[in-house]
mmCIF file of C-alpha atoms and ligand atoms in Angstrom:
data_model
loop_
_atom_site.group_PDB
_atom_site.id
_atom_site.type_symbol
_atom_site.label_atom_id
_atom_site.label_comp_id
_atom_site.label_asym_id
_atom_site.label_seq_id
_atom_site.Cartn_x
_atom_site.Cartn_y
_atom_site.Cartn_z
ATOM 1 C CA MET A 1 7.768 16.779 -15.180
ATOM 2 C CA ALA A 2 8.406 20.133 -16.087
ATOM 3 C CA THR A 3 8.228 22.908 -13.507
ATOM 4 C CA CYS A 4 5.519 25.524 -13.227
ATOM 5 C CA GLU A 5 4.402 28.557 -11.544
ATOM 6 C CA LEU A 6 1.410 28.148 -9.406
ATOM 7 C CA SER A 7 1.704 32.050 -8.469
ATOM 8 C CA PRO A 8 4.840 34.407 -8.537
ATOM 9 C CA GLY A 9 7.530 32.512 -6.589
ATOM 10 C CA ILE A 10 5.553 29.446 -5.717
ATOM 11 C CA HIS A 11 6.603 26.541 -8.481
ATOM 12 C CA SER A 12 5.761 22.944 -8.570
ATOM 13 C CA VAL A 13 8.828 20.863 -9.019
ATOM 14 C CA GLY A 14 8.062 17.423 -8.341
ATOM 15 C CA VAL A 15 8.245 14.284 -10.807
ATOM 16 C CA LEU A 16 6.415 12.147 -12.465
ATOM 17 C CA ASP A 17 6.518 7.909 -11.882
ATOM 18 C CA TRP A 18 5.067 6.639 -15.201
ATOM 19 C CA SER A 19 5.397 3.363 -14.755
ATOM 20 C CA MET A 20 4.157 2.820 -11.112
ATOM 21 C CA HIS A 21 0.876 1.149 -11.497
ATOM 22 C CA ASP A 22 1.533 -1.053 -8.320
ATOM 23 C CA PHE A 23 1.490 1.522 -5.132
ATOM 24 C CA HIS A 24 1.608 -0.439 -2.518
ATOM 25 C CA GLY A 25 -1.280 -2.718 -3.930
ATOM 26 C CA PHE A 26 -3.153 0.284 -5.497
ATOM 27 C CA GLU A 27 -3.492 -0.329 -9.145
ATOM 28 C CA ALA A 28 -2.395 3.129 -10.312
ATOM 29 C CA ARG A 29 -3.794 2.550 -13.763
ATOM 30 C CA ARG A 30 -2.450 6.143 -14.857
ATOM 31 C CA GLY A 31 1.080 6.106 -12.872
ATOM 32 C CA VAL A 32 1.686 8.574 -10.194
ATOM 33 C CA SER A 33 3.272 11.862 -9.424
ATOM 34 C CA TYR A 34 5.247 13.245 -6.389
ATOM 35 C CA ASN A 35 4.446 16.708 -5.919
ATOM 36 C CA SER A 36 6.763 18.964 -4.358
ATOM 37 C CA TYR A 37 6.824 23.048 -4.097
ATOM 38 C CA LEU A 38 9.171 25.505 -3.896
ATOM 39 C CA VAL A 39 8.613 29.239 -2.472
ATOM 40 C CA LEU A 40 11.254 31.368 -3.273
ATOM 41 C CA ASP A 41 11.303 34.188 -0.632
ATOM 42 C CA GLU A 42 13.682 36.081 1.004
ATOM 43 C CA LYS A 43 13.923 32.708 2.423
ATOM 44 C CA ILE A 44 13.661 29.560 0.207
ATOM 45 C CA ALA A 45 11.597 26.806 1.396
ATOM 46 C CA LEU A 46 10.801 23.275 -0.298
ATOM 47 C CA ILE A 47 7.515 21.668 0.740
ATOM 48 C CA ASP A 48 8.042 17.863 0.660
ATOM 49 C CA ALA A 49 10.650 15.405 -1.228
ATOM 50 C CA VAL A 50 10.219 13.069 -3.499
ATOM 51 C CA LYS A 51 10.608 9.376 -3.494
ATOM 52 C CA CYS A 52 14.186 8.382 -3.375
ATOM 53 C CA THR A 53 14.359 6.704 -6.815
ATOM 54 C CA PHE A 54 13.455 10.257 -8.628
ATOM 55 C CA VAL A 55 15.475 12.498 -6.096
ATOM 56 C CA ASP A 56 18.158 13.526 -8.703
ATOM 57 C CA GLU A 57 15.248 14.715 -11.121
ATOM 58 C CA LEU A 58 13.935 16.673 -8.064
ATOM 59 C CA LEU A 59 17.324 18.216 -7.467
ATOM 60 C CA GLN A 60 17.377 19.381 -11.275
ATOM 61 C CA ASN A 61 14.011 20.650 -11.151
ATOM 62 C CA ILE A 62 14.716 22.782 -8.284
ATOM 63 C CA ALA A 63 18.188 23.490 -9.900
ATOM 64 C CA SER A 64 16.644 24.882 -12.800
ATOM 65 C CA LEU A 65 15.034 27.522 -10.697
ATOM 66 C CA ILE A 66 18.024 27.991 -7.716
ATOM 67 C CA ASP A 67 20.935 26.374 -6.494
ATOM 68 C CA PRO A 68 19.590 23.877 -4.047
ATOM 69 C CA SER A 69 22.029 25.067 -1.445
ATOM 70 C CA ARG A 70 20.274 28.349 -1.118
ATOM 71 C CA ILE A 71 17.039 26.205 0.709
ATOM 72 C CA ASP A 72 16.688 27.663 4.027
ATOM 73 C CA TYR A 73 13.771 25.429 5.282
ATOM 74 C CA VAL A 74 12.523 21.963 4.039
ATOM 75 C CA VAL A 75 8.757 21.151 5.063
ATOM 76 C CA ALA A 76 7.796 17.838 5.364
ATOM 77 C CA ASN A 77 4.245 17.407 5.653
ATOM 78 C CA HIS A 78 4.335 13.750 6.056
ATOM 79 C CA ALA A 79 6.678 10.834 6.855
ATOM 80 C CA GLU A 80 5.648 8.363 4.626
ATOM 81 C CA PRO A 81 8.382 6.950 2.122
ATOM 82 C CA ASP A 82 6.875 8.198 -1.153
ATOM 83 C CA HIS A 83 7.676 11.726 0.079
ATOM 84 C CA SER A 84 10.363 11.185 2.286
ATOM 85 C CA SER A 85 12.864 8.279 1.040
ATOM 86 C CA GLY A 86 14.613 11.012 -0.802
ATOM 87 C CA LEU A 87 15.048 13.635 1.935
ATOM 88 C CA SER A 88 18.846 12.488 2.526
ATOM 89 C CA ALA A 89 20.012 13.359 -0.692
ATOM 90 C CA VAL A 90 18.092 16.696 -0.022
ATOM 91 C CA MET A 91 19.256 17.681 3.029
ATOM 92 C CA GLN A 92 23.103 17.004 1.637
ATOM 93 C CA ALA A 93 22.050 19.186 -1.179
ATOM 94 C CA ALA A 94 20.716 21.588 1.241
ATOM 95 C CA PRO A 95 23.067 21.849 3.925
ATOM 96 C CA ARG A 96 22.004 25.072 5.644
ATOM 97 C CA ALA A 97 18.316 24.174 5.625
ATOM 98 C CA LYS A 98 16.274 23.189 8.571
ATOM 99 C CA LEU A 99 13.796 20.098 8.334
ATOM 100 C CA ILE A 100 10.451 21.543 9.522
ATOM 101 C CA CYS A 101 7.706 18.715 10.812
ATOM 102 C CA THR A 102 5.732 17.688 13.315
ATOM 103 C CA GLU A 103 6.951 16.016 16.675
ATOM 104 C CA LYS A 104 5.486 12.858 15.350
ATOM 105 C CA CYS A 105 7.070 13.260 11.782
ATOM 106 C CA ARG A 106 10.231 13.827 13.361
ATOM 107 C CA SER A 107 9.843 10.485 15.584
ATOM 108 C CA ALA A 108 9.029 8.740 12.410
ATOM 109 C CA PHE A 109 11.923 9.669 10.486
ATOM 110 C CA ASP A 110 14.450 8.798 13.558
ATOM 111 C CA ASP A 111 12.963 5.258 13.308
ATOM 112 C CA TYR A 112 13.144 5.284 9.483
ATOM 113 C CA TYR A 113 16.282 7.230 8.630
ATOM 114 C CA ARG A 114 18.495 7.520 11.889
ATOM 115 C CA GLU A 115 19.799 10.768 10.454
ATOM 116 C CA ASP A 116 21.209 14.013 12.740
ATOM 117 C CA TRP A 117 18.921 16.084 10.569
ATOM 118 C CA PRO A 118 18.218 19.947 11.866
ATOM 119 C CA TYR A 119 15.000 19.655 13.033
ATOM 120 C CA GLN A 120 12.356 22.735 13.823
ATOM 121 C CA THR A 121 9.361 20.845 14.984
ATOM 122 C CA VAL A 122 5.796 22.614 14.448
ATOM 123 C CA LYS A 123 2.369 22.182 15.367
ATOM 124 C CA THR A 124 -1.011 23.392 14.536
ATOM 125 C CA ALA A 125 -1.076 27.547 14.527
ATOM 126 C CA ASP A 126 2.857 27.379 14.209
ATOM 127 C CA THR A 127 3.906 29.850 11.292
ATOM 128 C CA LEU A 128 7.117 30.251 9.528
ATOM 129 C CA CYS A 129 7.988 33.563 8.175
ATOM 130 C CA LEU A 130 10.050 33.758 4.529
ATOM 131 C CA GLY A 131 10.033 37.487 3.993
ATOM 132 C CA LYS A 132 6.762 38.465 1.992
ATOM 133 C CA HIS A 133 5.177 35.156 2.605
ATOM 134 C CA THR A 134 4.512 33.433 6.014
ATOM 135 C CA LEU A 135 3.638 29.613 6.142
ATOM 136 C CA GLN A 136 1.182 28.493 8.636
ATOM 137 C CA PHE A 137 0.643 24.827 9.375
ATOM 138 C CA LEU A 138 -2.047 22.929 10.900
ATOM 139 C CA ALA A 139 -1.772 19.111 12.170
ATOM 140 C CA THR A 140 -3.713 16.465 10.489
ATOM 141 C CA PRO A 141 -2.836 13.234 12.285
ATOM 142 C CA MET A 142 -4.024 10.711 10.709
ATOM 143 C CA VAL A 143 -4.735 12.027 7.470
ATOM 144 C CA HIS A 144 -2.377 10.294 6.212
ATOM 145 C CA TRP A 145 -0.280 8.992 9.049
ATOM 146 C CA PRO A 146 -0.044 9.999 12.487
ATOM 147 C CA ASP A 147 2.775 12.714 11.751
ATOM 148 C CA SER A 148 1.011 14.268 8.589
ATOM 149 C CA MET A 149 0.175 18.075 8.069
ATOM 150 C CA MET A 150 -0.439 20.423 5.919
ATOM 151 C CA SER A 151 1.029 23.698 4.954
ATOM 152 C CA TYR A 152 -0.220 26.983 4.007
ATOM 153 C CA LEU A 153 0.420 30.243 2.303
ATOM 154 C CA PRO A 154 -2.405 32.749 3.243
ATOM 155 C CA ASP A 155 -1.276 35.659 1.625
ATOM 156 C CA GLU A 156 -1.600 33.735 -1.749
ATOM 157 C CA LYS A 157 -4.012 31.513 -0.707
ATOM 158 C CA ILE A 158 -2.852 28.265 -1.213
ATOM 159 C CA LEU A 159 -3.142 24.943 0.923
ATOM 160 C CA PHE A 160 -0.420 22.174 0.501
ATOM 161 C CA SER A 161 -2.482 19.377 1.156
ATOM 162 C CA MET A 162 0.023 16.603 1.312
ATOM 163 C CA ASP A 163 -2.104 13.404 0.672
ATOM 164 C CA ALA A 164 -5.525 14.790 0.797
ATOM 165 C CA PHE A 165 -7.023 15.844 -2.209
ATOM 166 C CA GLY A 166 -4.439 13.582 -3.938
ATOM 167 C CA GLN A 167 -4.898 11.467 -7.176
ATOM 168 C CA HIS A 168 -2.859 8.811 -8.199
ATOM 169 C CA THR A 169 -2.200 9.642 -11.837
ATOM 170 C CA ALA A 170 1.028 10.987 -14.457
ATOM 171 C CA GLY A 171 0.411 13.536 -16.902
ATOM 172 C CA THR A 172 1.788 16.601 -18.428
ATOM 173 C CA GLU A 173 -1.296 18.407 -17.419
ATOM 174 C CA ARG A 174 -0.765 20.012 -13.511
ATOM 175 C CA PHE A 175 -4.172 21.487 -13.245
ATOM 176 C CA ASP A 176 -7.568 20.566 -12.269
ATOM 177 C CA HIS A 177 -8.831 22.228 -15.503
ATOM 178 C CA GLN A 178 -6.719 20.580 -17.902
ATOM 179 C CA LEU A 179 -8.639 17.122 -17.903
ATOM 180 C CA PRO A 180 -12.317 16.639 -17.922
ATOM 181 C CA LEU A 181 -13.643 17.265 -14.423
ATOM 182 C CA GLY A 182 -15.353 13.582 -14.417
ATOM 183 C CA LEU A 183 -11.606 12.056 -15.099
ATOM 184 C CA VAL A 184 -10.213 13.801 -12.268
ATOM 185 C CA MET A 185 -12.976 12.961 -10.048
ATOM 186 C CA ASP A 186 -13.054 9.373 -10.980
ATOM 187 C CA GLU A 187 -9.366 9.485 -9.939
ATOM 188 C CA ALA A 188 -9.826 11.572 -6.558
ATOM 189 C CA ARG A 189 -12.604 8.622 -5.800
ATOM 190 C CA ARG A 190 -10.717 5.816 -6.343
ATOM 191 C CA TYR A 191 -7.934 7.342 -4.322
ATOM 192 C CA TYR A 192 -9.977 8.830 -1.117
ATOM 193 C CA ALA A 193 -11.824 4.908 -1.066
ATOM 194 C CA ASN A 194 -8.540 2.775 -1.339
ATOM 195 C CA ILE A 195 -6.575 5.188 0.726
ATOM 196 C CA ILE A 196 -8.385 7.787 2.832
ATOM 197 C CA MET A 197 -11.739 5.857 3.246
ATOM 198 C CA PRO A 198 -10.975 4.764 6.923
ATOM 199 C CA LEU A 199 -9.780 7.716 8.171
ATOM 200 C CA GLY A 200 -12.915 9.805 7.359
ATOM 201 C CA ALA A 201 -13.578 10.515 10.861
ATOM 202 C CA MET A 202 -10.151 12.536 10.936
ATOM 203 C CA VAL A 203 -10.930 13.829 7.413
ATOM 204 C CA LEU A 204 -14.337 15.598 8.688
ATOM 205 C CA LYS A 205 -11.797 17.405 11.550
ATOM 206 C CA ALA A 206 -9.338 18.276 8.894
ATOM 207 C CA LEU A 207 -12.050 19.588 6.623
ATOM 208 C CA GLU A 208 -13.689 21.646 9.587
ATOM 209 C CA ALA A 209 -10.267 23.102 10.218
ATOM 210 C CA ALA A 210 -9.630 23.900 6.383
ATOM 211 C CA ALA A 211 -13.133 25.969 6.485
ATOM 212 C CA ALA A 212 -11.380 28.473 8.257
ATOM 213 C CA LEU A 213 -8.955 29.226 5.782
ATOM 214 C CA GLU A 214 -9.417 31.149 2.584
ATOM 215 C CA ILE A 215 -7.974 28.387 -0.336
ATOM 216 C CA THR A 216 -8.199 29.167 -3.982
ATOM 217 C CA THR A 217 -5.674 26.618 -4.696
ATOM 218 C CA ILE A 218 -5.166 22.976 -3.149
ATOM 219 C CA ALA A 219 -1.716 21.930 -3.975
ATOM 220 C CA PRO A 220 -1.517 18.196 -2.842
ATOM 221 C CA ALA A 221 1.305 15.408 -2.731
ATOM 222 C CA HIS A 222 -0.049 13.466 -5.917
ATOM 223 C CA GLY A 223 -1.766 14.206 -8.815
ATOM 224 C CA LEU A 224 -3.470 17.568 -10.324
ATOM 225 C CA ILE A 225 -3.808 20.898 -8.285
ATOM 226 C CA TRP A 226 -7.258 21.855 -7.741
ATOM 227 C CA GLN A 227 -8.261 25.564 -8.893
ATOM 228 C CA LYS A 228 -11.303 25.446 -10.882
ATOM 229 C CA HIS A 229 -13.096 23.021 -8.986
ATOM 230 C CA ILE A 230 -12.129 23.635 -5.270
ATOM 231 C CA PRO A 231 -15.791 23.574 -4.397
ATOM 232 C CA ALA A 232 -16.259 20.197 -6.255
ATOM 233 C CA ILE A 233 -13.614 18.459 -4.829
ATOM 234 C CA LEU A 234 -14.501 19.673 -1.221
ATOM 235 C CA GLU A 235 -18.334 18.969 -1.207
ATOM 236 C CA ALA A 236 -16.967 15.047 -2.366
ATOM 237 C CA TYR A 237 -14.558 14.727 0.671
ATOM 238 C CA ARG A 238 -17.572 15.972 3.151
ATOM 239 C CA LYS A 239 -19.662 13.240 1.561
ATOM 240 C CA TRP A 240 -17.055 10.479 1.186
ATOM 241 C CA ALA A 241 -15.800 11.346 4.659
ATOM 242 C CA SER A 242 -19.565 11.403 5.645
ATOM 243 C CA LEU A 243 -19.853 7.832 4.308
ATOM 244 C CA LYS A 244 -23.301 8.713 2.506
ATOM 245 C CA SER A 245 -24.639 6.344 0.823
ATOM 246 C CA ASP A 246 -25.922 6.719 -3.396
ATOM 247 C CA PRO A 247 -28.971 4.310 -4.255
ATOM 248 C CA LYS A 248 -26.275 2.070 -5.692
ATOM 249 C CA VAL A 249 -25.472 -1.912 -5.488
ATOM 250 C CA VAL A 250 -22.325 -3.447 -6.472
ATOM 251 C CA VAL A 251 -21.884 -6.687 -7.112
ATOM 252 C CA VAL A 252 -18.323 -8.388 -6.466
ATOM 253 C CA TYR A 253 -17.905 -11.808 -7.861
ATOM 254 C CA ASP A 254 -14.992 -14.166 -8.448
ATOM 255 C CA SER A 255 -16.264 -16.990 -10.944
ATOM 256 C CA MET A 256 -14.543 -20.761 -11.600
ATOM 257 C CA TRP A 257 -16.562 -21.947 -14.650
ATOM 258 C CA GLY A 258 -19.192 -19.215 -14.787
ATOM 259 C CA SER A 259 -21.980 -19.892 -12.663
ATOM 260 C CA THR A 260 -21.156 -17.593 -10.094
ATOM 261 C CA GLU A 261 -21.057 -15.081 -12.940
ATOM 262 C CA LEU A 262 -24.718 -16.003 -14.184
ATOM 263 C CA MET A 263 -25.571 -15.415 -10.846
ATOM 264 C CA ALA A 264 -24.064 -12.078 -10.631
ATOM 265 C CA ARG A 265 -25.176 -10.805 -13.825
ATOM 266 C CA ALA A 266 -28.874 -11.793 -12.875
ATOM 267 C CA LEU A 267 -28.375 -10.109 -9.626
ATOM 268 C CA ILE A 268 -27.235 -6.896 -11.718
ATOM 269 C CA ASP A 269 -30.316 -7.328 -13.856
ATOM 270 C CA GLY A 270 -32.681 -7.419 -10.967
ATOM 271 C CA VAL A 271 -30.829 -4.176 -9.929
ATOM 272 C CA ASN A 272 -31.368 -2.634 -13.123
ATOM 273 C CA GLY A 273 -35.066 -3.167 -13.685
ATOM 274 C CA ALA A 274 -36.037 -1.664 -9.884
ATOM 275 C CA GLY A 275 -34.277 1.952 -10.779
ATOM 276 C CA ALA A 276 -30.735 1.807 -8.521
ATOM 277 C CA THR A 277 -27.365 2.559 -10.243
ATOM 278 C CA ALA A 278 -25.560 -1.252 -10.722
ATOM 279 C CA ARG A 279 -21.951 -2.052 -11.133
ATOM 280 C CA LEU A 280 -20.465 -5.187 -11.584
ATOM 281 C CA VAL A 281 -16.713 -5.990 -10.585
ATOM 282 C CA HIS A 282 -15.107 -9.292 -11.318
ATOM 283 C CA LEU A 283 -12.311 -9.640 -8.799
ATOM 284 C CA ARG A 284 -9.356 -10.836 -10.770
ATOM 285 C CA ARG A 285 -10.552 -8.996 -13.800
ATOM 286 C CA ASP A 286 -11.129 -5.652 -12.804
ATOM 287 C CA GLY A 287 -9.257 -6.015 -9.321
ATOM 288 C CA ARG A 288 -10.054 -4.678 -5.821
ATOM 289 C CA THR A 289 -8.666 -1.189 -6.271
ATOM 290 C CA GLU A 290 -11.745 -1.110 -8.906
ATOM 291 C CA ALA A 291 -13.803 -2.746 -6.483
ATOM 292 C CA ALA A 292 -13.377 -0.304 -3.505
ATOM 293 C CA ALA A 293 -13.570 2.467 -5.405
ATOM 294 C CA GLU A 294 -17.152 1.302 -6.639
ATOM 295 C CA ILE A 295 -18.253 0.316 -2.904
ATOM 296 C CA LEU A 296 -17.452 3.639 -1.376
ATOM 297 C CA GLU A 297 -20.594 5.472 -1.899
ATOM 298 C CA ALA A 298 -22.657 1.975 -2.417
ATOM 299 C CA ALA A 299 -25.653 1.570 -0.446
ATOM 300 C CA ALA A 300 -25.598 -2.367 -1.032
ATOM 301 C CA LEU A 301 -22.939 -4.789 -1.754
ATOM 302 C CA ALA A 302 -23.352 -8.393 -3.049
ATOM 303 C CA VAL A 303 -20.590 -10.743 -3.025
ATOM 304 C CA GLY A 304 -20.197 -13.653 -4.652
ATOM 305 C CA THR A 305 -17.954 -16.633 -4.776
ATOM 306 C CA PRO A 306 -17.690 -20.264 -5.986
ATOM 307 C CA THR A 307 -16.563 -22.747 -2.893
ATOM 308 C CA LEU A 308 -12.665 -23.778 -3.196
ATOM 309 C CA HIS A 309 -12.113 -26.329 -0.884
ATOM 310 C CA ASN A 310 -14.871 -25.090 1.766
ATOM 311 C CA ARG A 311 -13.787 -21.778 1.596
ATOM 312 C CA PRO A 312 -14.204 -18.784 -1.282
ATOM 313 C CA MET A 313 -11.849 -18.202 -3.906
ATOM 314 C CA PRO A 314 -8.921 -16.775 -2.836
ATOM 315 C CA ASP A 315 -9.609 -13.088 -4.219
ATOM 316 C CA VAL A 316 -12.791 -12.721 -2.951
ATOM 317 C CA ALA A 317 -11.211 -13.981 0.795
ATOM 318 C CA GLY A 318 -8.881 -10.814 0.239
ATOM 319 C CA PHE A 319 -11.348 -8.705 -1.140
ATOM 320 C CA LEU A 320 -13.060 -8.853 1.913
ATOM 321 C CA SER A 321 -10.014 -8.254 4.449
ATOM 322 C CA TYR A 322 -9.208 -5.408 2.445
ATOM 323 C CA VAL A 323 -13.107 -4.023 2.851
ATOM 324 C CA ARG A 324 -12.582 -4.483 6.362
ATOM 325 C CA SER A 325 -9.914 -2.561 6.776
ATOM 326 C CA LEU A 326 -11.770 0.327 4.546
ATOM 327 C CA ALA A 327 -14.354 0.296 7.317
ATOM 328 C CA PRO A 328 -17.272 1.321 4.910
ATOM 329 C CA VAL A 329 -19.898 0.672 7.482
ATOM 330 C CA SER A 330 -20.175 2.183 11.305
ATOM 331 C CA PRO A 331 -16.773 2.671 11.016
ATOM 332 C CA GLY A 332 -16.613 3.234 15.235
ATOM 333 C CA LYS A 333 -18.007 2.252 18.237
ATOM 334 C CA ASN A 334 -20.896 4.878 17.977
ATOM 335 C CA ASP A 335 -19.763 6.237 14.834
ATOM 336 C CA PRO A 336 -23.420 6.264 12.570
ATOM 337 C CA ARG A 337 -21.612 7.013 9.270
ATOM 338 C CA GLY A 338 -22.603 4.128 6.786
ATOM 339 C CA LYS A 339 -24.737 2.610 9.198
ATOM 340 C CA GLY A 340 -27.899 0.489 7.329
ATOM 341 C CA ARG A 341 -25.695 -0.397 4.405
ATOM 342 C CA ILE A 342 -26.941 -4.197 3.516
ATOM 343 C CA GLY A 343 -24.885 -7.110 1.744
ATOM 344 C CA LEU A 344 -25.866 -10.132 0.188
ATOM 345 C CA ALA A 345 -23.704 -13.500 -0.097
ATOM 346 C CA PHE A 346 -24.170 -15.901 -2.994
ATOM 347 C CA GLY A 347 -22.218 -18.528 -5.092
ATOM 348 C CA SER A 348 -22.085 -21.848 -6.669
ATOM 349 C CA HIS A 349 -20.945 -25.058 -5.081
ATOM 350 C CA GLY A 350 -20.021 -28.517 -5.952
ATOM 351 C CA TRP A 351 -19.684 -31.563 -3.904
ATOM 352 C CA SER A 352 -19.637 -29.305 -0.573
ATOM 353 C CA GLY A 353 -20.710 -25.764 -0.032
ATOM 354 C CA GLY A 354 -18.955 -23.151 2.386
ATOM 355 C CA GLY A 355 -17.537 -20.216 0.257
ATOM 356 C CA ALA A 356 -20.798 -18.392 0.009
ATOM 357 C CA GLN A 357 -21.571 -19.017 3.605
ATOM 358 C CA TRP A 358 -18.048 -17.382 4.944
ATOM 359 C CA VAL A 359 -18.884 -14.578 2.320
ATOM 360 C CA ALA A 360 -22.358 -13.749 4.553
ATOM 361 C CA GLN A 361 -20.217 -14.072 7.993
ATOM 362 C CA GLU A 362 -17.943 -11.469 6.781
ATOM 363 C CA LEU A 363 -19.762 -9.125 5.061
ATOM 364 C CA THR A 364 -21.525 -9.537 8.858
ATOM 365 C CA GLN A 365 -18.159 -8.804 10.501
ATOM 366 C CA ILE A 366 -17.855 -5.636 8.329
ATOM 367 C CA GLY A 367 -21.239 -4.251 9.621
ATOM 368 C CA TYR A 368 -23.259 -4.816 6.206
ATOM 369 C CA GLN A 369 -26.853 -6.091 7.151
ATOM 370 C CA LEU A 370 -27.651 -9.073 5.384
ATOM 371 C CA PRO A 371 -31.666 -9.245 5.142
ATOM 372 C CA GLN A 372 -31.503 -11.878 2.857
ATOM 373 C CA PRO A 373 -30.255 -15.701 3.215
ATOM 374 C CA VAL A 374 -27.156 -17.029 1.227
ATOM 375 C CA ILE A 375 -28.075 -17.351 -2.229
ATOM 376 C CA CYS A 376 -26.310 -20.916 -3.118
ATOM 377 C CA CYS A 377 -26.482 -23.551 -5.965
ATOM 378 C CA LEU A 378 -25.661 -26.630 -6.674
ATOM 379 C CA TYR A 379 -22.982 -27.072 -9.942
ATOM 380 C CA ARG A 380 -24.859 -24.476 -12.320
ATOM 381 C CA PRO A 381 -28.039 -22.231 -11.641
ATOM 382 C CA ASP A 382 -31.200 -23.554 -13.040
ATOM 383 C CA GLN A 383 -33.771 -21.222 -14.165
ATOM 384 C CA SER A 384 -35.500 -20.791 -10.764
ATOM 385 C CA THR A 385 -31.980 -19.749 -9.055
ATOM 386 C CA LEU A 386 -31.626 -17.351 -11.747
ATOM 387 C CA GLN A 387 -34.478 -15.675 -10.561
ATOM 388 C CA GLN A 388 -33.950 -15.601 -7.235
ATOM 389 C CA CYS A 389 -30.975 -13.508 -7.883
ATOM 390 C CA ARG A 390 -33.079 -11.500 -10.048
ATOM 391 C CA GLN A 391 -35.497 -10.906 -7.150
ATOM 392 C CA ALA A 392 -32.668 -10.199 -4.791
ATOM 393 C CA GLY A 393 -30.983 -7.637 -6.806
ATOM 394 C CA ALA A 394 -34.615 -6.018 -7.195
ATOM 395 C CA ASP A 395 -34.798 -6.198 -3.321
ATOM 396 C CA LEU A 396 -31.431 -4.878 -2.701
ATOM 397 C CA ALA A 397 -32.016 -2.571 -5.200
ATOM 398 C CA ASP A 398 -35.458 -0.871 -3.515
ATOM 399 C CA LYS A 399 -33.773 -1.234 0.234
ATOM 400 C CA ALA A 400 -30.630 1.034 -1.366
ATOM 401 C CA ARG A 401 -33.198 3.696 -2.499
ATOM 402 C CA GLN A 402 -34.537 3.722 0.811
ATOM 403 C CA LEU A 403 -31.196 3.995 2.703
ATOM 404 C CA ALA A 404 -29.738 7.240 0.069
ATOM 405 C CA GLY A 405 -33.453 8.970 0.687
ATOM 406 C CA LYS A 406 -34.664 8.240 -3.191
HETATM 407 FE FE1 LIG B 1 1.856 9.753 -0.069
HETATM 408 FE FE2 LIG B 1 0.615 8.861 2.641
HETATM 409 O O1 LIG B 1 2.123 9.016 1.276
#
């Protein structure tokens, strides 16, 4: 990725990983970027490294601006290896640099890399004077890991937000105005749902802290830099972190010989007729990343499976385990976010059942309320079963609209 200047002396020097489409399970359909930023002042600071396989490219980008050995500070906002596994090469190329990070980040690095780096640990409100510019630090534990922090340049009003506000997308565009807003927000939503959703309570705290800052640029560690649409992404994060529900019903399913698919489509017909937004996700075709993105704002989730050896299809079981980890409903004790979201289990079976019933138990465990009984059919749904599905879809839509206040 070519370097570009965010404002005088502040450069984007990160790299693109065009071929990364499986980011520890996240289906990154457009690839990934590992963003890194260079602040040129009397002192020179590099904000975040990149994945080790791309560190040579990072160092070349830096070398196109300054000799990397002149770097005074390497700021590590986060310990996860997509940003830190290139640190060893960076610290070798910048032998006089101090490594700036939180105490928890240092501890994580000790366990990951076991290197004797010259650390300078920081906490919220600590500052680092670079000359004309001063970096200010804001610890944001669990956004994304316990070690995470953001860095802020008050004079330029730039927030280096680490994973927060990122998108997994590779492209030559660097700023949010260079692609259609709908596309950028869709990628941001997909990223939030799959990576940040279970951390919403901490996101709300980080947003509260960030509200005190004047921000004209949000420079995340992945994807496009926000400048034009900062109010839109901040508002979206507030909504997503609050688990506010839209009048939307998502039907997620797998099918063996088409029977559960017929039921899923009948459910969708019922939702459509009742005026709520409907989304149909075939797990093996569309993938769990897409399914998670769809359920982020959905008031209702219907999950269908055939029975395979008295159990659900493996992709359905894996998906529900994943949803449980994402915690889209009342994620903590006395945490009302997402409360009242509703679910439905359905599916076909042959000589023995069990798959759809297992789904019902899982949905309940996750926190979804199941106002309707499990809908099952033997081998192939008849017209009566399909009508039952259409009615169930309409009922889910009505309840979803009530929950969303629409
Ligand atoms: Fe992009 Fe949590 O690392």
